[in-house]
Coordinates of C-alpha atoms in Angstrom, one line a residue:
E1 CA -12.9 30.4 1.0
R2 CA -14.8 27.6 2.8
P3 CA -13.3 26.4 6.1
F4 CA -11.6 23.1 6.2
F5 CA -14.2 21.5 8.5
Y6 CA -16.6 21.8 5.5
L7 CA -14.9 18.5 4.3
Y8 CA -16.5 16.6 7.1
K9 CA -20.0 18.1 6.4
K10 CA -20.1 17.1 2.7
Q11 CA -22.5 14.2 2.8
S12 CA -24.0 14.4 -0.7
M13 CA -21.2 16.0 -2.8
N14 CA -18.8 13.8 -4.7
R15 CA -16.5 16.6 -5.9
L16 CA -13.7 18.1 -3.7
T17 CA -12.0 21.4 -4.5
L18 CA -8.3 21.5 -5.3
S19 CA -7.6 23.1 -1.9
E20 CA -9.4 20.3 -0.1
R21 CA -7.6 17.7 -2.2
L22 CA -4.2 19.3 -1.5
I23 CA -4.9 19.3 2.3
L24 CA -6.1 15.7 2.2
N25 CA -3.1 14.6 0.1
F26 CA -0.7 16.4 2.5
L27 CA -2.3 14.8 5.5
F28 CA -2.4 11.4 3.8
I29 CA 1.3 11.6 2.8
G30 CA 2.3 13.0 6.3
I31 CA 0.3 10.4 8.2
I32 CA 1.6 7.5 6.0
T33 CA 5.2 8.8 6.5
V34 CA 4.7 9.0 10.3
V35 CA 3.1 5.5 10.4
V36 CA 5.9 4.0 8.4
V37 CA 8.6 5.7 10.4
S38 CA 6.9 4.8 13.8
T39 CA 6.3 1.3 12.7
F40 CA 9.9 0.9 11.5
S41 CA 11.2 2.5 14.8
Y42 CA 9.0 0.3 16.9
H43 CA 10.0 -2.9 15.1
T44 CA 13.7 -1.9 15.1
T45 CA 13.5 -1.1 18.9
R46 CA 11.6 -4.3 19.5
N47 CA 14.1 -6.5 17.6
A48 CA 17.0 -4.8 19.4
L49 CA 15.3 -5.4 22.8
V50 CA 14.6 -9.0 21.9
E51 CA 18.2 -9.6 20.8
R52 CA 19.6 -8.0 23.9
S53 CA 17.2 -10.1 26.1
F54 CA 18.3 -13.2 24.2
D55 CA 22.0 -12.3 24.9
Q56 CA 21.1 -11.7 28.5
L57 CA 19.2 -15.0 28.8
T58 CA 22.1 -16.9 27.1
S59 CA 24.5 -15.4 29.6
V60 CA 22.3 -16.4 32.5
L61 CA 21.8 -19.9 31.0
N62 CA 25.5 -20.4 30.6
H63 CA 26.2 -19.2 34.1
K64 CA 23.6 -21.4 35.6
Q65 CA 24.7 -24.4 33.6
D66 CA 28.4 -23.9 34.6
E67 CA 27.3 -23.4 38.2
L68 CA 25.2 -26.6 38.2
I69 CA 27.9 -28.7 36.6
H70 CA 30.6 -27.5 39.0
F71 CA 28.2 -28.0 41.9
F72 CA 27.4 -31.6 41.0
D73 CA 31.1 -32.4 40.1
D74 CA 32.1 -31.1 43.6
R75 CA 29.4 -33.2 45.3
I76 CA 30.6 -36.3 43.4
N77 CA 34.1 -35.6 44.6
D78 CA 32.8 -35.1 48.2
S79 CA 31.0 -38.4 47.9
R80 CA 34.1 -40.3 46.8
Y81 CA 36.1 -38.8 49.6
I82 CA 33.6 -39.7 52.3
S83 CA 33.0 -43.1 50.7
A84 CA 36.8 -43.8 51.1
Q85 CA 36.5 -43.0 54.8
L86 CA 33.5 -45.3 55.3
Y87 CA 35.1 -48.1 53.3
E88 CA 37.6 -48.5 56.2
V89 CA 34.8 -49.4 58.7
I90 CA 32.6 -51.5 56.5
H91 CA 34.6 -54.7 57.1
D92 CA 34.6 -54.2 60.9
K93 CA 32.5 -56.5 63.1
E94 CA 30.9 -53.4 64.7
Y95 CA 29.7 -52.4 61.3
E96 CA 26.6 -50.5 62.3
K97 CA 28.2 -48.8 65.3
N98 CA 31.3 -47.7 63.4
V99 CA 29.3 -46.4 60.5
I100 CA 27.1 -44.3 62.7
S101 CA 30.0 -42.8 64.7
T102 CA 32.0 -42.1 61.5
V103 CA 29.0 -40.3 59.8
N104 CA 28.3 -38.2 62.9
K105 CA 32.0 -37.3 63.0
I106 CA 31.9 -36.3 59.4
F107 CA 28.9 -34.1 59.9
R108 CA 30.5 -32.4 62.9
E109 CA 33.9 -31.9 61.5
N110 CA 33.3 -31.3 57.8
R111 CA 31.3 -28.1 57.2
K112 CA 31.1 -28.6 53.5
V113 CA 29.2 -31.9 54.0
N114 CA 26.9 -30.2 56.5
K115 CA 26.3 -27.4 54.0
Y116 CA 25.4 -29.4 50.9
F117 CA 24.1 -32.7 52.3
S118 CA 21.1 -33.3 54.5
S119 CA 21.8 -37.1 55.2
I120 CA 24.3 -39.9 54.6
A121 CA 23.2 -43.5 54.2
V122 CA 25.3 -46.7 54.1
G123 CA 23.8 -50.0 53.2
D124 CA 24.0 -53.4 51.6
S125 CA 21.5 -56.0 50.6
K126 CA 20.5 -56.6 54.2
K127 CA 20.0 -53.2 55.7
I128 CA 20.5 -49.4 55.1
I129 CA 21.6 -47.1 57.9
R130 CA 20.7 -43.4 57.4
I131 CA 22.0 -40.6 59.6
D132 CA 20.9 -37.0 59.1
D133 CA 22.8 -33.9 60.0
S134 CA 21.0 -33.8 63.4
G135 CA 22.3 -37.2 64.4
Q136 CA 19.0 -39.0 63.9
I137 CA 19.4 -42.6 62.8
E138 CA 17.1 -44.6 60.6
V139 CA 17.6 -48.3 59.8
T140 CA 15.7 -49.8 56.9
R141 CA 15.9 -53.0 54.9
G142 CA 18.4 -53.2 52.1
M143 CA 17.8 -54.0 48.5
S144 CA 18.0 -57.6 47.6
N145 CA 17.2 -56.9 43.9
Y146 CA 18.7 -53.8 42.4
T147 CA 16.7 -51.9 39.9
G148 CA 16.8 -48.7 37.9
S149 CA 20.0 -46.6 37.8
I150 CA 21.8 -48.9 40.3
A151 CA 21.1 -52.0 38.2
E152 CA 22.5 -50.2 35.1
V153 CA 25.6 -49.2 37.0
L154 CA 26.2 -52.8 38.3
K155 CA 25.8 -54.1 34.8
S156 CA 28.3 -51.7 33.2
N157 CA 30.8 -51.3 36.1
Q158 CA 31.1 -54.8 37.6
G159 CA 33.8 -55.0 40.2
K160 CA 34.6 -51.2 40.2
T161 CA 33.8 -48.4 42.6
Y162 CA 31.5 -46.0 40.8
T163 CA 29.7 -42.7 41.7
F164 CA 26.7 -41.2 40.0
L165 CA 23.7 -39.0 40.6
Q166 CA 20.2 -40.1 41.4
D167 CA 17.2 -38.0 40.2
Y168 CA 14.4 -36.7 42.3
K169 CA 11.8 -39.2 43.4
Q170 CA 8.7 -39.5 45.5
E171 CA 8.5 -41.6 48.6
N172 CA 5.4 -41.7 50.9
N173 CA 4.1 -38.5 49.3
S174 CA 7.4 -36.8 50.1
L175 CA 9.8 -35.3 47.6
I176 CA 13.3 -36.8 47.8
P177 CA 16.0 -34.4 46.4
P178 CA 18.8 -35.7 44.2
E179 CA 21.3 -38.1 45.8
V180 CA 25.0 -38.8 45.1
I181 CA 25.4 -42.6 45.2
T182 CA 28.8 -44.4 45.4
I183 CA 28.9 -48.1 44.8
I184 CA 31.7 -50.0 46.5
P185 CA 32.3 -53.7 45.7
F186 CA 32.7 -55.8 48.9
K187 CA 32.9 -59.6 49.3
G188 CA 30.8 -60.4 46.2
E189 CA 28.2 -57.8 47.1
I190 CA 28.1 -54.0 46.9
V191 CA 27.9 -51.4 49.5
Q192 CA 26.1 -48.1 48.7
V193 CA 27.0 -44.7 50.2
I194 CA 24.0 -42.5 49.5
M195 CA 24.4 -38.8 50.2
R196 CA 21.2 -36.7 49.9
L197 CA 21.6 -33.1 48.7
R198 CA 19.9 -30.2 50.3
Q199 CA 17.0 -28.8 48.3
D200 CA 17.5 -25.2 49.5
Y201 CA 21.0 -25.0 48.0
L202 CA 19.6 -26.2 44.6
D203 CA 16.9 -23.6 44.9
A204 CA 19.6 -21.0 45.6
I205 CA 21.2 -21.8 42.3
M206 CA 18.1 -21.9 40.2
V207 CA 15.4 -19.7 41.7
E208 CA 15.4 -16.0 40.7
N209 CA 13.7 -13.7 43.2
N210 CA 15.5 -10.4 42.6
P211 CA 14.6 -8.5 39.5
L212 CA 18.0 -6.8 39.6
E213 CA 19.9 -10.0 39.0
G214 CA 19.2 -10.0 35.3
M215 CA 16.0 -11.9 34.9
G216 CA 13.6 -9.0 35.5
E217 CA 10.1 -9.5 37.0
S218 CA 9.1 -12.5 34.8
G219 CA 12.4 -14.2 34.0
E220 CA 13.3 -17.5 35.4
S221 CA 15.7 -20.4 34.9
Y222 CA 14.5 -24.0 35.6
L223 CA 15.2 -27.6 34.9
V224 CA 13.1 -30.3 33.2
G225 CA 13.6 -34.0 33.3
K226 CA 13.3 -36.6 30.6
D227 CA 9.7 -37.3 31.7
G228 CA 8.8 -33.6 31.0
L229 CA 8.4 -32.7 34.7
M230 CA 10.1 -29.8 36.3
R231 CA 13.2 -30.5 38.4
S232 CA 13.5 -27.1 40.0
A233 CA 11.2 -24.7 41.8
S234 CA 9.0 -22.5 39.6
R235 CA 8.9 -18.8 40.2
F236 CA 5.2 -18.7 39.6
I237 CA 3.8 -22.1 40.6
P238 CA 4.6 -23.5 44.2
N239 CA 5.5 -27.2 44.7
S240 CA 6.4 -27.5 41.0
I241 CA 9.1 -30.2 41.2
L242 CA 7.8 -33.4 39.7
Q243 CA 4.3 -31.7 39.6
V244 CA 4.4 -29.3 36.7
E245 CA 4.7 -30.8 33.2
V246 CA 6.7 -28.9 30.6
T247 CA 6.2 -29.9 26.9
S248 CA 7.3 -26.8 25.1
E249 CA 9.2 -26.8 21.8
A250 CA 12.4 -25.7 23.6
V251 CA 12.4 -28.8 25.8
E252 CA 11.9 -31.1 22.9
K253 CA 14.7 -29.5 20.9
A254 CA 17.1 -29.5 23.9
F255 CA 16.6 -33.3 24.5
F256 CA 17.4 -33.8 20.9
G257 CA 20.7 -32.1 21.5
E258 CA 19.8 -28.8 19.7
P259 CA 20.7 -25.9 22.0
G260 CA 19.4 -22.5 20.9
K261 CA 16.9 -19.8 21.4
A262 CA 13.3 -19.1 20.3
I263 CA 10.1 -17.3 21.1
I264 CA 7.7 -19.9 22.3
K265 CA 4.8 -20.5 24.7
D266 CA 6.0 -21.8 28.1
Y267 CA 4.4 -24.2 30.6
R268 CA 2.0 -21.3 31.6
G269 CA 0.9 -20.7 28.0
V270 CA 2.6 -17.3 28.1
E271 CA 4.8 -16.2 25.1
V272 CA 8.4 -16.0 26.3
L273 CA 11.9 -15.6 25.0
S274 CA 13.5 -19.0 25.7
C275 CA 17.2 -20.1 25.7
Y276 CA 17.8 -23.9 26.2
N277 CA 20.4 -26.5 26.4
K278 CA 20.9 -30.1 27.7
L279 CA 23.0 -30.7 30.9
D280 CA 25.9 -33.0 30.8
L281 CA 25.6 -34.8 34.2
E282 CA 26.3 -38.4 35.0
G283 CA 23.1 -40.2 35.8
L284 CA 20.8 -37.2 35.2
S285 CA 18.9 -36.5 32.0
W286 CA 17.9 -32.8 32.5
V287 CA 17.6 -29.7 30.3
I288 CA 18.1 -26.2 31.5
L289 CA 16.0 -23.3 30.3
A290 CA 16.3 -19.5 30.9
E291 CA 13.1 -17.6 29.9
M292 CA 11.6 -14.2 30.1
D293 CA 8.1 -12.9 29.2
T294 CA 8.0 -11.3 25.7
Q295 CA 5.7 -8.6 27.1
E296 CA 8.2 -7.5 29.7
T297 CA 11.0 -7.6 27.1
I298 CA 9.3 -5.3 24.7
R299 CA 7.8 -3.0 27.3
P300 CA 10.3 -0.2 26.5
A301 CA 9.3 -0.5 22.8
L302 CA 5.6 -0.2 23.7
K303 CA 6.4 2.9 25.8
A304 CA 8.4 4.3 22.9
R305 CA 5.5 3.5 20.5
Y306 CA 3.1 5.4 22.8
R307 CA 5.4 8.4 22.7
I308 CA 5.7 8.1 18.9
V309 CA 1.9 8.1 18.6
V310 CA 1.7 11.3 20.7
I311 CA 4.5 12.9 18.6
S312 CA 2.7 11.7 15.4
V313 CA -0.5 13.4 16.4
I314 CA 1.4 16.6 17.0
I315 CA 3.2 16.2 13.6
A316 CA -0.1 15.5 11.9
F317 CA -1.6 18.7 13.3
L318 CA 1.5 20.7 12.1
I319 CA 1.2 19.1 8.7
F320 CA -2.4 20.1 8.6
L321 CA -1.5 23.8 9.3
F322 CA 1.3 23.6 6.7
A323 CA -1.0 22.0 4.1
L324 CA -3.7 24.7 4.8
F325 CA -1.2 27.5 4.3
I326 CA 0.3 25.9 1.1
S327 CA -3.1 25.0 -0.4
R328 CA -4.3 28.6 0.0
R329 CA -1.1 29.9 -1.5
L330 CA -1.2 27.5 -4.4
T331 CA -4.9 27.7 -5.2
L332 CA -5.2 31.5 -5.2
P333 CA -3.7 31.9 -8.7
I334 CA -5.9 29.0 -9.8
R335 CA -9.0 30.6 -8.5
N336 CA -8.1 33.8 -10.3
L337 CA -7.6 31.7 -13.5
T338 CA -11.0 30.1 -13.0
K339 CA -12.7 33.5 -12.7
A340 CA -10.9 34.7 -15.8
A341 CA -11.9 31.5 -17.7
Q342 CA -15.5 32.0 -16.7
E343 CA -15.4 35.6 -18.0
I344 CA -14.1 34.1 -21.3
T345 CA -17.0 31.6 -21.5
R346 CA -19.5 34.5 -20.9
G347 CA -17.9 36.4 -23.9
N348 CA -16.7 39.3 -21.7
A349 CA -13.6 41.2 -22.2
I350 CA -10.5 39.3 -21.0
V351 CA -8.6 41.0 -18.1
P352 CA -5.1 39.6 -17.7
V353 CA -4.5 37.6 -14.5
K354 CA -2.0 39.1 -12.0
D355 CA 1.5 37.6 -12.1
A356 CA 1.9 34.6 -9.7
G357 CA 5.6 34.6 -9.4
G358 CA 8.4 32.7 -11.2
D359 CA 7.4 29.1 -10.4
E360 CA 5.2 26.7 -12.4
L361 CA 2.0 28.6 -11.3
G362 CA 3.6 31.8 -12.6
V363 CA 4.3 30.1 -15.9
L364 CA 0.7 28.8 -16.0
V365 CA -0.6 32.3 -15.4
D366 CA 1.6 33.7 -18.2
T367 CA 0.5 30.9 -20.5
F368 CA -3.1 31.6 -19.7
N369 CA -2.7 35.3 -20.4
N370 CA -1.0 34.5 -23.7
M371 CA -3.8 32.1 -24.5
A372 CA -6.4 34.8 -23.7
K373 CA -4.6 37.1 -26.2
Q374 CA -4.5 34.3 -28.8
I375 CA -8.3 33.7 -28.2
E376 CA -9.0 37.3 -28.9
I377 CA -6.8 37.2 -32.1
H378 CA -8.5 33.9 -33.2
K379 CA -11.9 35.4 -32.4
R380 CA -11.2 38.3 -34.8
E381 CA -9.8 35.9 -37.4
L382 CA -12.9 33.7 -37.1
N383 CA -15.2 36.6 -37.5
A384 CA -13.2 37.7 -40.5
E385 CA -13.3 34.2 -41.9
K386 CA -17.0 34.0 -41.2
F387 CA -17.6 37.2 -43.1
G388 CA -15.3 36.0 -45.8
R389 CA -17.2 32.8 -46.2
L390 CA -20.5 34.7 -46.3
R391 CA -19.0 37.0 -48.9
S392 CA -17.8 34.0 -50.9
M393 CA -21.3 32.4 -50.7
I394 CA -22.9 35.6 -51.9
D395 CA -20.3 36.0 -54.6
G396 CA -20.9 32.4 -55.7
Q397 CA -24.6 33.1 -55.9
E398 CA -24.0 36.2 -57.9
M399 CA -21.6 34.3 -60.2
E400 CA -24.2 31.6 -60.7
R401 CA -26.9 34.2 -61.4
R402 CA -24.6 35.9 -63.9
R403 CA -23.8 32.5 -65.5
I404 CA -27.5 31.7 -65.7
S405 CA -28.2 35.2 -67.0
R406 CA -25.6 34.8 -69.7
E407 CA -26.9 31.4 -70.7
L408 CA -30.4 32.7 -70.8
H409 CA -29.4 35.7 -72.8
D410 CA -26.9 34.0 -75.1
G411 CA -28.7 30.7 -75.5
L412 CA -32.4 30.9 -74.8
G413 CA -32.7 34.6 -75.7
Q414 CA -31.0 34.2 -79.1
N415 CA -33.0 31.1 -79.9
L416 CA -36.3 32.8 -78.9
I417 CA -35.4 35.9 -81.0
A418 CA -34.6 33.7 -84.0
I419 CA -37.9 31.9 -83.5
K420 CA -39.8 35.2 -83.3
M421 CA -38.1 36.5 -86.4
K422 CA -39.0 33.3 -88.3
I423 CA -42.6 33.5 -87.1
N424 CA -42.9 37.2 -88.1
T425 CA -41.7 36.4 -91.7
I426 CA -43.8 33.3 -92.2
A427 CA -46.9 35.2 -93.2
D428 CA -45.2 36.9 -96.2
L429 CA -43.6 33.8 -97.5
P430 CA -45.0 31.8 -100.4
D431 CA -46.7 28.5 -99.7
E432 CA -43.7 26.4 -100.7
E433 CA -41.4 28.4 -98.3
K434 CA -43.8 28.2 -95.4
D435 CA -43.3 24.5 -94.8
K436 CA -39.6 24.8 -94.8
T437 CA -39.7 27.8 -92.4
I438 CA -42.1 25.9 -90.0
E439 CA -39.6 23.0 -90.0
E440 CA -36.8 25.4 -89.1
I441 CA -38.9 26.9 -86.3
S442 CA -39.5 23.4 -85.0
L443 CA -35.7 22.7 -85.0
W444 CA -35.1 26.0 -83.1
F445 CA -37.7 24.9 -80.6
E446 CA -36.0 21.6 -80.1
K447 CA -32.6 23.4 -79.5
T448 CA -34.3 25.7 -77.0
I449 CA -35.8 22.8 -75.1
E450 CA -32.4 21.0 -75.1
E451 CA -30.7 24.1 -73.8
I452 CA -33.3 24.4 -71.0
R453 CA -32.8 20.8 -70.1
R454 CA -29.0 21.3 -70.0
M455 CA -29.3 24.3 -67.8
S456 CA -31.8 22.5 -65.5
N457 CA -29.5 19.5 -65.3
D458 CA -26.5 21.8 -64.3
L459 CA -28.6 23.2 -61.5
I460 CA -30.1 20.0 -60.2
P461 CA -29.4 16.9 -62.3
E462 CA -32.6 14.9 -62.9
E463 CA -30.7 11.6 -62.8
L464 CA -29.6 12.3 -59.2
D465 CA -33.1 12.0 -57.9
T466 CA -34.3 9.5 -60.5
F467 CA -31.3 7.1 -60.7
G468 CA -29.1 8.1 -57.8
L469 CA -25.5 9.3 -57.4
I470 CA -23.8 6.4 -59.2
R471 CA -25.7 6.9 -62.4
A472 CA -25.7 10.7 -62.3
T473 CA -21.9 10.7 -61.8
G474 CA -21.5 8.3 -64.7
N475 CA -23.6 10.6 -67.0
L476 CA -21.6 13.7 -65.9
L477 CA -18.3 11.9 -66.7
D478 CA -19.6 10.6 -70.1
T479 CA -20.7 14.1 -71.1
L480 CA -17.3 15.4 -70.0
S481 CA -15.4 12.8 -72.0
N482 CA -17.6 13.4 -75.1
T483 CA -17.3 17.2 -75.0
T484 CA -13.6 17.6 -74.0
G485 CA -12.0 14.4 -75.3
I486 CA -10.5 13.6 -71.8
D487 CA -9.9 9.9 -71.2
V488 CA -12.2 9.3 -68.1
T489 CA -11.9 6.1 -66.0
Y490 CA -14.8 5.7 -63.6
S491 CA -15.2 2.9 -61.0
H492 CA -17.5 2.2 -58.0
S493 CA -17.9 -0.7 -55.6
G494 CA -19.6 -1.6 -52.4
I495 CA -22.6 0.7 -52.8
K496 CA -25.6 0.8 -55.1
S497 CA -27.4 4.0 -54.0
I498 CA -27.4 6.5 -51.2
N499 CA -30.7 7.2 -49.5
N500 CA -29.7 10.4 -47.8
K501 CA -30.5 13.3 -50.2
K502 CA -28.0 15.7 -48.5
T503 CA -25.1 13.3 -48.8
K504 CA -25.6 12.4 -52.4
T505 CA -26.3 16.0 -53.5
Y506 CA -23.1 17.3 -51.7
L507 CA -21.0 14.5 -53.1
F508 CA -22.3 15.2 -56.6
R509 CA -21.5 18.8 -56.2
I510 CA -18.0 18.0 -55.0
I511 CA -17.4 15.8 -58.0
Q512 CA -18.9 18.4 -60.3
E513 CA -16.7 21.1 -58.8
A514 CA -13.6 18.9 -59.1
V515 CA -14.4 18.0 -62.8
N516 CA -14.9 21.7 -63.6
N517 CA -11.5 22.5 -62.1
V518 CA -9.9 19.8 -64.2
V519 CA -11.5 21.2 -67.4
K520 CA -10.8 24.9 -66.6
H521 CA -7.3 24.7 -65.0
A522 CA -5.6 21.3 -65.2
G523 CA -5.1 20.8 -68.9
A524 CA -5.3 17.0 -68.3
S525 CA -5.7 14.2 -70.7
K526 CA -6.7 11.5 -68.2
L527 CA -9.1 11.6 -65.3
F528 CA -9.7 8.8 -62.7
V529 CA -12.8 8.8 -60.5
S530 CA -13.6 6.1 -58.0
L531 CA -16.4 5.9 -55.4
E532 CA -16.4 3.0 -52.9
R533 CA -17.6 2.0 -49.5
K534 CA -15.0 1.1 -46.8
N535 CA -16.7 -0.2 -43.7
N536 CA -19.0 2.7 -42.7
H537 CA -17.3 5.3 -44.8
L538 CA -17.8 6.5 -48.4
S539 CA -14.4 7.1 -50.1
L540 CA -14.2 9.4 -53.1
N541 CA -11.0 9.7 -55.1
I542 CA -10.5 12.1 -58.1
E543 CA -7.1 12.2 -59.8
D544 CA -5.8 13.8 -63.0
N545 CA -2.5 13.9 -64.9
G546 CA -2.7 17.7 -65.5
K547 CA -0.2 20.4 -64.8
G548 CA -1.0 20.4 -61.1
M549 CA -1.0 23.3 -58.6
S550 CA 1.4 25.0 -56.2
S551 CA 1.1 24.6 -52.5
E552 CA -1.1 27.7 -52.4
I553 CA -4.2 25.7 -53.5
N554 CA -6.8 28.1 -52.2
S555 CA -5.3 31.2 -54.0
I556 CA -5.2 29.4 -57.3
A557 CA -8.5 27.5 -57.3
G558 CA -10.5 30.3 -55.7
N559 CA -14.0 29.5 -54.4
G560 CA -14.2 26.1 -56.0
I561 CA -11.8 24.4 -53.5
M562 CA -13.4 26.4 -50.6
N563 CA -16.9 25.1 -51.7
M564 CA -15.6 21.5 -51.7
K565 CA -14.1 21.9 -48.2
E566 CA -17.3 23.5 -46.9
R567 CA -19.5 20.6 -48.2
V568 CA -17.1 18.0 -46.8
S569 CA -17.1 19.7 -43.5
L570 CA -20.9 19.8 -43.4
L571 CA -20.9 16.0 -44.0
Q572 CA -18.5 15.7 -41.1
G573 CA -15.9 14.2 -43.4
K574 CA -12.3 14.7 -44.4
I575 CA -10.8 16.0 -47.6
I576 CA -7.1 15.8 -48.6
I577 CA -5.8 17.6 -51.7
N578 CA -2.3 16.6 -53.0
S579 CA -0.9 18.5 -55.9
A580 CA 2.4 19.7 -57.3
P581 CA 3.4 21.4 -60.5
G582 CA 3.7 19.0 -63.4
K583 CA 2.5 16.0 -61.3
G584 CA -1.3 16.4 -61.5
T585 CA -3.8 16.7 -58.7
N586 CA -5.3 14.1 -56.3
I587 CA -8.4 14.8 -54.3
S588 CA -9.3 12.2 -51.6
V589 CA -12.6 12.5 -49.6
S590 CA -13.9 10.3 -46.8
I591 CA -17.5 10.7 -45.6
P592 CA -19.0 8.8 -42.7
C593 CA -22.1 6.9 -43.8
E594 CA -24.1 4.9 -41.3
K595 CA -25.7 1.6 -42.3
G596 CA -29.3 2.2 -43.5
T597 CA -28.4 5.3 -45.4
Y598 CA -27.1 3.3 -48.4
E599 CA -27.8 0.1 -50.4
T600 CA -25.0 -2.2 -51.2
D601 CA -24.4 -3.5 -54.7

């Protein structure tokens, strides 16, 4: 048996052996199964990791959101508390001095303020006094015309103390963190208490630097303002606040009030898992996002896929070994069957194939052995049939010779003897008798000539070559009707003549044989014969109303039926004989006849 690597060397051969096909099919099915299972496992693992990461990001997002809201709510409360203390010194004549001392006292005594705020400013329309946590004082001009958030607050909260949050802003190329602003109505004007938050504490809430805190190596949470700019420090881009623009799908949906999660491209153009929501903060229009790189999320799935590939290669190799073993086991009986079949085609004696077991191959081997036995039996039967046909042909020839001999002896011989006797006696007759005897001799000669013509016509009808099958059949049937009294109905359509001599001769002999059987055996009073063309076939139908035959047609009709079947077979046609006792006989013959071998009527 050829080795398997022969498969890869077959450059010019299009045919594979059964063993090779079995191996390839096993490999194909095994590899497809492994690919499907590994793909399903990979996608299942990937989806599970993505869902778990989304749950983790959602948890982080909710935690950050709650932490920010609580942080800003607490700072608003701090601002209201400190603003109440400052309100007591605003109306004093030593306004500036009292404000400064009060703020310094607050920074010294209130650690919470010192922890979350970097400066406190108090001001009106004339001037603003800002004191930072180190005691440094800065006095600037106040705002005569209020704009932006403060103007909106004045419009909607006229005459009331109100606290809100001020967003990030840029002043003199410096980033100003968010501020908590309390507006206090005072003598027709307002006084602002502006408390600036520390950026480092906001960074402590938002920035993720430790991979063990749930955001991994690429995860981060950040804030985005209405203008699309970041409001918290980026993990990847320094100085990102009010510098990095974020226009992702998640930001747009969050500002439309649609919290959720999705796989998107972030501000870096990297595919990430993103959870998003809008913050509910007075004075701030921010959204919060928690994101993690998709690549990091599915990294365990990729590692699992690599392991699956390695395992798949091992499994494919094992499948190959299994397929090689199975293919050899399965194809061994088939190879034995092939050798036995080749011996049959060479005509050699058939040796039974060894038993292959009780499975389907075993059944196939048993069936082959039975078939081989039947072939031997049929071979003997065919030889016997061949000798039988040869014997029938020889017997038919001998019968025809005997018939011709009888007709020559009984017909021509008797006529010639009578003529001879008349001629021998003519010399001794008187003159008046000679003329009469010569006339009788002339009549005997005419009978003899007519008998010769009849015998010649029985052997090969002259009309068949001269006028064709249609005319010759008509003459045969007319003679039959005149001599036997049988009522004959003859019809033909679709064909005028047949050019193929073999076809028309065999058809005439079939008709002649059938008619002779009707005369000799049927005892019929009516005979119907039709010959017509149907497409490219000649259809012959012969039917009588005689006594019919039993189912053993061959044994009753003898060589006649056999001769008809032989001629139909030689014309590559079909013959059907239907007969039953008392119901007559019908013979139907169909012969293929290509266009050009006949003329239509």
